[in-house]
Coordinates of C-alpha atoms in Angstrom, one line a residue:
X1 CA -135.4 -82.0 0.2
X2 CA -135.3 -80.6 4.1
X3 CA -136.6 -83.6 6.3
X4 CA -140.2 -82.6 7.8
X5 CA -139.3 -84.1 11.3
X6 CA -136.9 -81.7 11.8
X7 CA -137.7 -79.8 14.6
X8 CA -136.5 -75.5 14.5
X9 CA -136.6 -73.6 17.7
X10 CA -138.8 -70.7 16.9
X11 CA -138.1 -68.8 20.1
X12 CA -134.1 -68.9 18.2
X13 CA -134.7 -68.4 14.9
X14 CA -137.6 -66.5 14.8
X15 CA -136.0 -63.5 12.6
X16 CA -134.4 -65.6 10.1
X17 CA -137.8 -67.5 9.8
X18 CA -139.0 -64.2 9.0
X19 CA -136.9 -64.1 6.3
X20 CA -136.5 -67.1 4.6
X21 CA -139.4 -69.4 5.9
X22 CA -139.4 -72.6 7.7
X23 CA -138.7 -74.9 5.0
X24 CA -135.5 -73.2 3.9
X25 CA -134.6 -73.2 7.6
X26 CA -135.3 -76.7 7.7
X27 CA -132.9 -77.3 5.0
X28 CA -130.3 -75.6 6.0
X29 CA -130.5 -77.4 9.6
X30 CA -129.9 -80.8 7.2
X31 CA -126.6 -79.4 5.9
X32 CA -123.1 -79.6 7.0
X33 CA -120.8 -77.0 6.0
X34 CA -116.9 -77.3 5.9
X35 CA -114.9 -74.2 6.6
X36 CA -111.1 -74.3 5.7
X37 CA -108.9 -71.6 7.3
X38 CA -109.3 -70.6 10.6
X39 CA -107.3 -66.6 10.2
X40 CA -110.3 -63.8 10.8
X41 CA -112.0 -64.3 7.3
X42 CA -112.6 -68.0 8.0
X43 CA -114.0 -67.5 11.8
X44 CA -115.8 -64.9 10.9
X45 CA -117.5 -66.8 8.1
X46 CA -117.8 -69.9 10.8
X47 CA -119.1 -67.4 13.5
X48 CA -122.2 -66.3 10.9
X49 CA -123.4 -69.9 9.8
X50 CA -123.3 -71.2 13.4
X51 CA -125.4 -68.5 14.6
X52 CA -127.7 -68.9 11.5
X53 CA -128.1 -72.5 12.4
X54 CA -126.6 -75.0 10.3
X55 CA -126.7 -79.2 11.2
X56 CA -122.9 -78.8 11.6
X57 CA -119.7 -76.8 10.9
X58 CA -116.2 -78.9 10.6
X59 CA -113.1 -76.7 11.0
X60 CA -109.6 -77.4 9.5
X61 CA -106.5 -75.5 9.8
X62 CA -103.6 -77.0 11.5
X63 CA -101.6 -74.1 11.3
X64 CA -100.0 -72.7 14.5
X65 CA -101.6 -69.0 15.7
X66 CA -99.5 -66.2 15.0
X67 CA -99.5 -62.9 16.7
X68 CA -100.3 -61.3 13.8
X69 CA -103.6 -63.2 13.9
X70 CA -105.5 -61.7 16.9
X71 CA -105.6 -58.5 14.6
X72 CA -109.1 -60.0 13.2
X73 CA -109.4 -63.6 14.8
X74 CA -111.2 -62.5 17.5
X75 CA -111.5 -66.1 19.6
X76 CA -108.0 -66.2 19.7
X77 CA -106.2 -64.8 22.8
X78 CA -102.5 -64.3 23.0
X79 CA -101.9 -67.3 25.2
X80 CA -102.7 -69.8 22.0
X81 CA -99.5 -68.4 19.9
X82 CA -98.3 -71.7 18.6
X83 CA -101.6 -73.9 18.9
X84 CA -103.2 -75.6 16.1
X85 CA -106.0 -72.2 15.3
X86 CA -109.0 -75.1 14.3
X87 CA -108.0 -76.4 17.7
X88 CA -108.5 -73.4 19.8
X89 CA -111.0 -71.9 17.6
X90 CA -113.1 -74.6 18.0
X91 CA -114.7 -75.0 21.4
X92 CA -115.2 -71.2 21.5
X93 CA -117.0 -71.2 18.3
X94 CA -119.2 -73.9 20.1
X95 CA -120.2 -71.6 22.5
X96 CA -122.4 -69.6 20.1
X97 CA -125.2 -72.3 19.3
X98 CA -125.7 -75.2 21.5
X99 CA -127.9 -76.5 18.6
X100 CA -124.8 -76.5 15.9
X101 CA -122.2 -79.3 16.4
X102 CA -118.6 -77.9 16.1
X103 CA -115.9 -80.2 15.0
X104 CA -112.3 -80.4 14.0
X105 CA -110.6 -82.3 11.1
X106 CA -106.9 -83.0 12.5
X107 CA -105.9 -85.3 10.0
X108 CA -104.3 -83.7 6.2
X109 CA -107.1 -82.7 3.8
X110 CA -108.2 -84.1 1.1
X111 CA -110.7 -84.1 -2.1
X112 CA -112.3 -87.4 -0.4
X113 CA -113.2 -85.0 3.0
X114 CA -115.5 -83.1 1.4
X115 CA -118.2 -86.1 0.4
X116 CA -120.3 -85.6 3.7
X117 CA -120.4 -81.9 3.3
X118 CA -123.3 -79.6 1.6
X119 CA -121.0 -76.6 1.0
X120 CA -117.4 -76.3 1.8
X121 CA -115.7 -72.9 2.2
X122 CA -112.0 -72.5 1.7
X123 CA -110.1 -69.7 2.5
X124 CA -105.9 -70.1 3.0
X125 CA -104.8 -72.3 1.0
X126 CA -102.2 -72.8 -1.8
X127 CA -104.1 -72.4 -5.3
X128 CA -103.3 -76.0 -6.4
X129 CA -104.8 -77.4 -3.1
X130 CA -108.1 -74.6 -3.8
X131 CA -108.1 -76.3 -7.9
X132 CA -108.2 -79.9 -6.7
X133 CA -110.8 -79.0 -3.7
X134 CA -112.8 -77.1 -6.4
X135 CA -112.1 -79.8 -8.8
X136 CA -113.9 -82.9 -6.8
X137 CA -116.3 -80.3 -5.6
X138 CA -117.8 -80.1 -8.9
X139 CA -117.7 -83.7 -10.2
X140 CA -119.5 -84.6 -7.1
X141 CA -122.2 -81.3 -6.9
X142 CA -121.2 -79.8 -3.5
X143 CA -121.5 -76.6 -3.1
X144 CA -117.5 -74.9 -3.5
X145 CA -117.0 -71.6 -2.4
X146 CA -113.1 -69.3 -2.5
X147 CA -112.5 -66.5 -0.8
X148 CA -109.6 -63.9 0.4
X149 CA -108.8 -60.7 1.8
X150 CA -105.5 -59.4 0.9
X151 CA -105.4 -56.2 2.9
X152 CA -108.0 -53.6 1.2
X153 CA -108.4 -56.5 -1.5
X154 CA -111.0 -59.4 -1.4
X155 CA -112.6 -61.5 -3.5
X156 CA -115.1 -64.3 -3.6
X157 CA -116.4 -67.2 -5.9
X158 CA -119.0 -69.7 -6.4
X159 CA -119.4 -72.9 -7.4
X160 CA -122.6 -74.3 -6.6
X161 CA -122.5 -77.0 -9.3
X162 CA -125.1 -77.6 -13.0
X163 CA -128.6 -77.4 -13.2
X164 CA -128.5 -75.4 -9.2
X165 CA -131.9 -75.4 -8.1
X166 CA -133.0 -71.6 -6.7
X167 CA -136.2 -72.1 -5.2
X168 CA -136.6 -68.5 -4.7
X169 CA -134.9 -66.0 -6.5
X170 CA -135.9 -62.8 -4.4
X171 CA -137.5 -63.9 -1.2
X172 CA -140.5 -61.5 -1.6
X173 CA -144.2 -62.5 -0.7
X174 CA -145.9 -63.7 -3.8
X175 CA -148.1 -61.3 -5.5
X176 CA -151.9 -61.5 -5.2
X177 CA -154.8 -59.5 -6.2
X178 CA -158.6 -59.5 -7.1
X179 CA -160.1 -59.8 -10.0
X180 CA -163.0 -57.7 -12.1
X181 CA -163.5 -60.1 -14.9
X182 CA -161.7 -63.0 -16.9
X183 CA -162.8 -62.8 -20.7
X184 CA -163.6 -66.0 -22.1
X185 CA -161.1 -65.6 -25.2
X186 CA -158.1 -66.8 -27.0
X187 CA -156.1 -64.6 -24.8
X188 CA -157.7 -64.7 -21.5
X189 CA -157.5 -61.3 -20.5
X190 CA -158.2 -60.9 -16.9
X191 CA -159.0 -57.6 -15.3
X192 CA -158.2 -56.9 -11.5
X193 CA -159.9 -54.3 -9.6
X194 CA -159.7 -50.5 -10.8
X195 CA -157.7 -49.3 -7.3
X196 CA -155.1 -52.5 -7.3
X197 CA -152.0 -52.8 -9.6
X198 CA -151.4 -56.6 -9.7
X199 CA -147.8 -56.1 -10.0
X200 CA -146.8 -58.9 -12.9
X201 CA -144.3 -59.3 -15.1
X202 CA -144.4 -61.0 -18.5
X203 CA -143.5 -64.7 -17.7
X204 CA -144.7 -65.0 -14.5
X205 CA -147.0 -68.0 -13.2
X206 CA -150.5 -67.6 -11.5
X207 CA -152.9 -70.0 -10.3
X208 CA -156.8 -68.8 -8.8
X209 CA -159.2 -69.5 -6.3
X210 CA -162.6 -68.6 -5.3
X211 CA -163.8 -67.2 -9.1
X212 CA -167.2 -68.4 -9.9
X213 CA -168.8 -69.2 -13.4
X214 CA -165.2 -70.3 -14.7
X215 CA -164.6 -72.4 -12.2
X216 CA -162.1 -74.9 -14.2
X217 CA -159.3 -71.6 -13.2
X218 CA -159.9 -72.3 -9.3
X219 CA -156.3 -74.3 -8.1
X220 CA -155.6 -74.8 -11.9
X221 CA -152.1 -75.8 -13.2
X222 CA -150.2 -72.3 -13.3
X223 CA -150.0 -70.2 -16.2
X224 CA -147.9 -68.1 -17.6
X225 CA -148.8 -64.2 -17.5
X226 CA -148.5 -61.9 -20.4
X227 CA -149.0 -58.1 -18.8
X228 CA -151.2 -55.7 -20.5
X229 CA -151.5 -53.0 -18.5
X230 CA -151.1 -52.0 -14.7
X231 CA -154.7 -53.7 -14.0
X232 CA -155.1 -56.8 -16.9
X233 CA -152.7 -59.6 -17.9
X234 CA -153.1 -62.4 -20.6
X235 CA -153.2 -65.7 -19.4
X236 CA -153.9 -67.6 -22.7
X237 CA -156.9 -69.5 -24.5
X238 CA -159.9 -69.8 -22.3
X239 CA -162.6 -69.7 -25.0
X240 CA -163.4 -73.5 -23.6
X241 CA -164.0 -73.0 -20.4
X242 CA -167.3 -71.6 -18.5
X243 CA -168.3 -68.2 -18.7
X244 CA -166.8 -65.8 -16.2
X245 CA -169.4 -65.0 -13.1
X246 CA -167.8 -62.8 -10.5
X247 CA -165.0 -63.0 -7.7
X248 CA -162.3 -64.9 -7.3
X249 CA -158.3 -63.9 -6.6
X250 CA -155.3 -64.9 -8.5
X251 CA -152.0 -65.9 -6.9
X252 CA -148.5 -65.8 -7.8
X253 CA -146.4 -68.9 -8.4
X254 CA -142.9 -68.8 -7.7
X255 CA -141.0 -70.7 -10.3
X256 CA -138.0 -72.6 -9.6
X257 CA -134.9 -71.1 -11.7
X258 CA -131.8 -73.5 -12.5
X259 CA -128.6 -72.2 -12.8
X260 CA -125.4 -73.8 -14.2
X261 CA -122.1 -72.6 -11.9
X262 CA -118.1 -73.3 -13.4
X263 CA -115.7 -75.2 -12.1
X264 CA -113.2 -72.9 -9.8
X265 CA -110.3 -74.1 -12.5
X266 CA -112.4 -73.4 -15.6
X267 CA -113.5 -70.3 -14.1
X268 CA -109.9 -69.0 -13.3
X269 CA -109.8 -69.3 -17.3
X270 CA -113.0 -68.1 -18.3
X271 CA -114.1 -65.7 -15.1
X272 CA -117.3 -64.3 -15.1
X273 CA -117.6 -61.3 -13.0
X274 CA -120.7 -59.3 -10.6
X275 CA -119.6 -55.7 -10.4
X276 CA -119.3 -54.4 -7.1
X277 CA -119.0 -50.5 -8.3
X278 CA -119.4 -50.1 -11.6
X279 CA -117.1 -46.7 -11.3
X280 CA -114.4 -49.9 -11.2
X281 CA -115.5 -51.4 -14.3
X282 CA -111.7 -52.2 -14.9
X283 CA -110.2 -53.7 -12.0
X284 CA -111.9 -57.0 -11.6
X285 CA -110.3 -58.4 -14.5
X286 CA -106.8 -56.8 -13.3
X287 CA -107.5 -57.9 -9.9
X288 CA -108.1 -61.3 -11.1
X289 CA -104.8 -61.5 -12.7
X290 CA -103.3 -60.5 -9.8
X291 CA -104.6 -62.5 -7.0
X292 CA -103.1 -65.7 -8.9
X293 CA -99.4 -63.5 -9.5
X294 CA -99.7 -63.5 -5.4
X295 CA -100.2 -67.4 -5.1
X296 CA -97.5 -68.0 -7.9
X297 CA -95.2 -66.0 -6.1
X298 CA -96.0 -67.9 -2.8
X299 CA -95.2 -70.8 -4.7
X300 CA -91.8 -70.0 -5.8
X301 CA -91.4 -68.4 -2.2
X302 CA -91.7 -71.3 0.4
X303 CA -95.4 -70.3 1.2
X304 CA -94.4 -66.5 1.7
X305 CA -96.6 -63.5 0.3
X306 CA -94.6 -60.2 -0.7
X307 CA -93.5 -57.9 2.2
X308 CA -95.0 -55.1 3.0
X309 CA -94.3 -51.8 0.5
X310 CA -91.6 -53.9 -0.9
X311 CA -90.4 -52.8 -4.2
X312 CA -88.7 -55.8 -5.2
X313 CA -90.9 -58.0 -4.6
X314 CA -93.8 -55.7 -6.1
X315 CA -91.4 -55.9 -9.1
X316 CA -92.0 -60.0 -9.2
X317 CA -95.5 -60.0 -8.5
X318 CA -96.2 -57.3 -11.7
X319 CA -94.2 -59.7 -13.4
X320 CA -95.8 -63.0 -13.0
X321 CA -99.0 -60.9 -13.2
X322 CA -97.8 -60.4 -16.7
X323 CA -97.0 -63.5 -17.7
X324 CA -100.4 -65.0 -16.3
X325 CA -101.7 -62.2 -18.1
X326 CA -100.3 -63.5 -21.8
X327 CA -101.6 -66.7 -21.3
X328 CA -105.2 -65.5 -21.1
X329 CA -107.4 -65.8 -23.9
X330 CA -108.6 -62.3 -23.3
X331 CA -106.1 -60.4 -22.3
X332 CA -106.8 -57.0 -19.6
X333 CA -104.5 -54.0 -19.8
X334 CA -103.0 -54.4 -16.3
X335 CA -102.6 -50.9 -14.0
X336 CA -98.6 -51.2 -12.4
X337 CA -100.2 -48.9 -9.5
X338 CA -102.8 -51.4 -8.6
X339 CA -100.9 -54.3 -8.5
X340 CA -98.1 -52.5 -7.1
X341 CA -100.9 -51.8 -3.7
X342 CA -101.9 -55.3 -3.9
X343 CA -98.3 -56.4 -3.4
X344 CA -97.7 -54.4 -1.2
X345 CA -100.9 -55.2 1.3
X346 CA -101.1 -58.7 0.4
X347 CA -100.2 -59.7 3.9
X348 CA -102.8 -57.0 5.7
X349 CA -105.8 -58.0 7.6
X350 CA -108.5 -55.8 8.7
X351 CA -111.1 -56.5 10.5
X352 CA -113.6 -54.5 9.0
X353 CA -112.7 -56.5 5.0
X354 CA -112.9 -59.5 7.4
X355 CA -116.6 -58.3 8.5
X356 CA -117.3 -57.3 5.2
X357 CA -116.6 -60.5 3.5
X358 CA -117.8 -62.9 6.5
X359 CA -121.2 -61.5 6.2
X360 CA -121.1 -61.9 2.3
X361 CA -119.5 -65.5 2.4
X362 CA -121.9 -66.6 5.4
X363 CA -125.2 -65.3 3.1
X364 CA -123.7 -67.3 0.0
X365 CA -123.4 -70.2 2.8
X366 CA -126.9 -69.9 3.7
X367 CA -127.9 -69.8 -0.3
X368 CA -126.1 -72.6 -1.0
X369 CA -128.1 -74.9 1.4
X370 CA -131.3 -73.5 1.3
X371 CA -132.2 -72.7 -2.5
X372 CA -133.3 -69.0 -1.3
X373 CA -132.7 -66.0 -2.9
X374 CA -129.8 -65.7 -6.1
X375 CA -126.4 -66.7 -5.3
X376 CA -123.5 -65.3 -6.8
X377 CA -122.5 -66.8 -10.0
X378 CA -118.8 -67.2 -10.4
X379 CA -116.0 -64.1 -9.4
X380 CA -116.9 -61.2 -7.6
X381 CA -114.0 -58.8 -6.5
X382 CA -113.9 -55.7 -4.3
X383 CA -111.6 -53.5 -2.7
X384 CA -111.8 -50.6 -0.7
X385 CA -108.9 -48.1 -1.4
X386 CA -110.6 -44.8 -0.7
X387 CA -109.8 -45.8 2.7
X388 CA -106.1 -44.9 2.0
X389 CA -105.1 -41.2 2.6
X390 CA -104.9 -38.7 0.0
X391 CA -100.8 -39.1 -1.5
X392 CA -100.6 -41.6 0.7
X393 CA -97.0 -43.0 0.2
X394 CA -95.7 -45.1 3.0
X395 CA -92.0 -45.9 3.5
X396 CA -91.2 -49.8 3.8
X397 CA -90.1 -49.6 7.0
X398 CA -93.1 -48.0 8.0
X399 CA -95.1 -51.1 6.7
X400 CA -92.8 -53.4 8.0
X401 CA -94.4 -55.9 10.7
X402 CA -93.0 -54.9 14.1
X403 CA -94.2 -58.4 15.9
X404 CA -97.6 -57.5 17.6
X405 CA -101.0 -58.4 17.1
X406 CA -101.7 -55.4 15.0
X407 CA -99.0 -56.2 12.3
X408 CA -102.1 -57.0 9.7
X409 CA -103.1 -53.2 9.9
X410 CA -99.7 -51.7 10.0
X411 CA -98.9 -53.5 6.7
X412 CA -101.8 -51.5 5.1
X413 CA -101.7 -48.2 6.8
X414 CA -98.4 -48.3 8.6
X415 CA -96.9 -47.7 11.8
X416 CA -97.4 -44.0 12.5
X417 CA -101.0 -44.6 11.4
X418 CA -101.6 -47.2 14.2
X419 CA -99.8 -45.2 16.8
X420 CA -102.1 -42.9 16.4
X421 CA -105.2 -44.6 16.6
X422 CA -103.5 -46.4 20.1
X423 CA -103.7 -42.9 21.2
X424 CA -107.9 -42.5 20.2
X425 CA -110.2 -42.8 23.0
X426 CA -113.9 -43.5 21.5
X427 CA -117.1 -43.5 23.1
X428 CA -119.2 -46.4 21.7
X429 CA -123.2 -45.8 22.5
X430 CA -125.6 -48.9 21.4
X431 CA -124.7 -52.0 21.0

């Protein structure tokens, strides 16, 4: 429950409180939010929820800043090659809210961290580290949330523990309307006024005010609606009450849904998936399979993802992909193509996936603390490979990292692609 003393500056946040209403801000200034991986994805996730206004963000990654990073880690400057990225990240990050405390874990992570946290969002890690995160998430009902960008590839997933209280599943104003008459009958059929639709749907709550003659209805208990038409709903057995008068209004109440969420290991298992583009309706399941072939083969490889439009190491990634694949209970008819791009991107970044995804993650954030609107209920997977040319067929030394801060596009589009956009001069107007 969001403390009532807390204070929100309505100068600030006066568009989100537009949005989602004071108390859900209030609630989500109560809540401290844990982001893990600090590469574009994760700052751009951190960026999001510190502007929105969180009680906190805490940042680990104690990996040293690569070149290859500034290609979507915009807060990194070339200068910080070699630093700790949490480190640098950290006080410029804190520069975007003065109301939302930034902070840095710089000791090893573990299960235990998370305790003080509302909703913890991990993004490079090693899959066993993401399955014992995800594993004391769960048993101790903080909100868990995975997410990657592999090149054109990207997924996310939820775990917001059982019995999930949404407040608000759509965030629209609750209906209202006035009424014509309320028959005093086993079905209670009430009847709004000729030129207003009320708008209901069977199931719905509604309380009333101001009706006279059956005045036992005004601020009564909700009930449930059963719709009859555009301008009458049921609302059950009124035969004891008074006789109907005139006037009076009926209101809308919002019911509270519950919603049970899997464990991250049980849903690797078991996935669940929200379609993105239902002209796709194959490659979740596929792209499941394979986004675990890229952590096994990191595992066998010292931490290393495939290299760029590598065949032999395309080669190993189908084949763990195929031998996760048997051990599934339902088993997906897996496209050599596909995984074959996935390999061969899996260490591209782009900024505009990184957008993509950090708005997404940073609204499941927001969800997660507040109760407000319908999160996302276990996988959801996208990619965006209309963005490659037509017969496009890169060599690998065309994809091969050259040692500059644009490596994470060249491994998806390749080098002659980025000279040529070095060569663009655009004209940007708005802001």
């Amino acid at each position: 429950m969001a403390d009532s003393n807390i204070e929100i500056d309505e100068g600030l946040y006066s568009r989100q409180i537009y949005v989602l209403g004071v108390e859900a801000m209030k609630k989500m200034s109560a809540s401290n939010v844990l982001i893990v991986g600090l590469k574009g994805l994760g700052c751009e996730i951190a960026k999001n929820i510190i502007l929105a206004g969180v009680k906190s963000v805490m940042l680990y990654d104690p990996q040293a800043v690569e070149i290859a990073d500034l290609s979507s880690q915009f807060f990194l400057h070339s200068e910080d090659v070699g630093k700790p990225r949490a480190q640098v990240s950290a006080p410029r990050l804190a520069e975007l809210n003065q109301y939302v405390p930034v902070s840095v874990l710089d000791k090893e992570l573990t299960p235990e961290d998370l305790a003080p946290f509302k909703c913890v969002v991990v993004t490079d890690l090693p899959l066993h580290d993401k399955l014992e995160l995800g594993d004391y998430a769960h048993k101790n009902n903080i909100c868990f949330i995975s997410t990657e960008i592999r090149g054109l590839f990207g997924y996310t997933f939820n775990d917001f523990g059982e019995q999930f209280v949404v407040e608000d599943t759509t965030g629209e104003e609750s209906l209202s309307g006035m009424i014509a008459g309320i028959e005093q009958s086993a079905d209670g059929i009430v009847t709004c006024l000729d030129e207003t639709r009320h708008g209901l749907e069977d199931g719905q709550l509604v309380t009333f005010n101001e009706v006279q003659g059956m005045t036992e209805l005004n601020g009564c208990e909700p009930r449930r609606v059963k719709v009859l038409g555009p301008y009458t709903f049921s609302i059950g057995d009124t035969s004891s009450l008074s006789a109907y008068s005139r006037g009076g209004l009926f209101q809308q109440v919002k019911e509270p849904s519950r919603v049970n969420f899997a464990s991250f290991r049980d849903a690797l298992q078991a996935p669940e998936f929200l379609f993105s583009d239902f002209a796709k309706f194959e490659r979740p399941a596929q792209l499941h399979v394979g986004f675990q072939a890229l952590h096994a083969f990191s595992a066998a490889n010292s931490g290393k993802l495939p290299r760029p439009g590598n065949d032999e190491d395309a080669a190993e990634v189908l084949r763990l992909a195929n031998e996760i694949n048997d051990k599934c209970e339902q088993k997906v008819e897996l496209d050599v193509e596909l995984l074959k791009k996935l390999s061969y991107q899996a260490t591209g970044d782009l900024s505009p996936m990184v957008a993509v995804f950090g708005g997404l993650v940073a609204q499941e954030v927001l969800k997660a603390c507040t109760g407000k609107f319908m999160p996302i209920n276990n996988f959801m997977y996208f990619d965006a490979l209309e963005c490659l040319p037509i017969g496009f067929e890169p060599s690998e030394a065309d994809l091969a990292p050259t040692g500059s801060r644009y490596d994470g596009q060249i491994a998806v589009f390749g080098r002659k692609f980025q000279d040529q956009i070095a060569n663009y001069r655009e004209f940007l107007v708005g802001s």
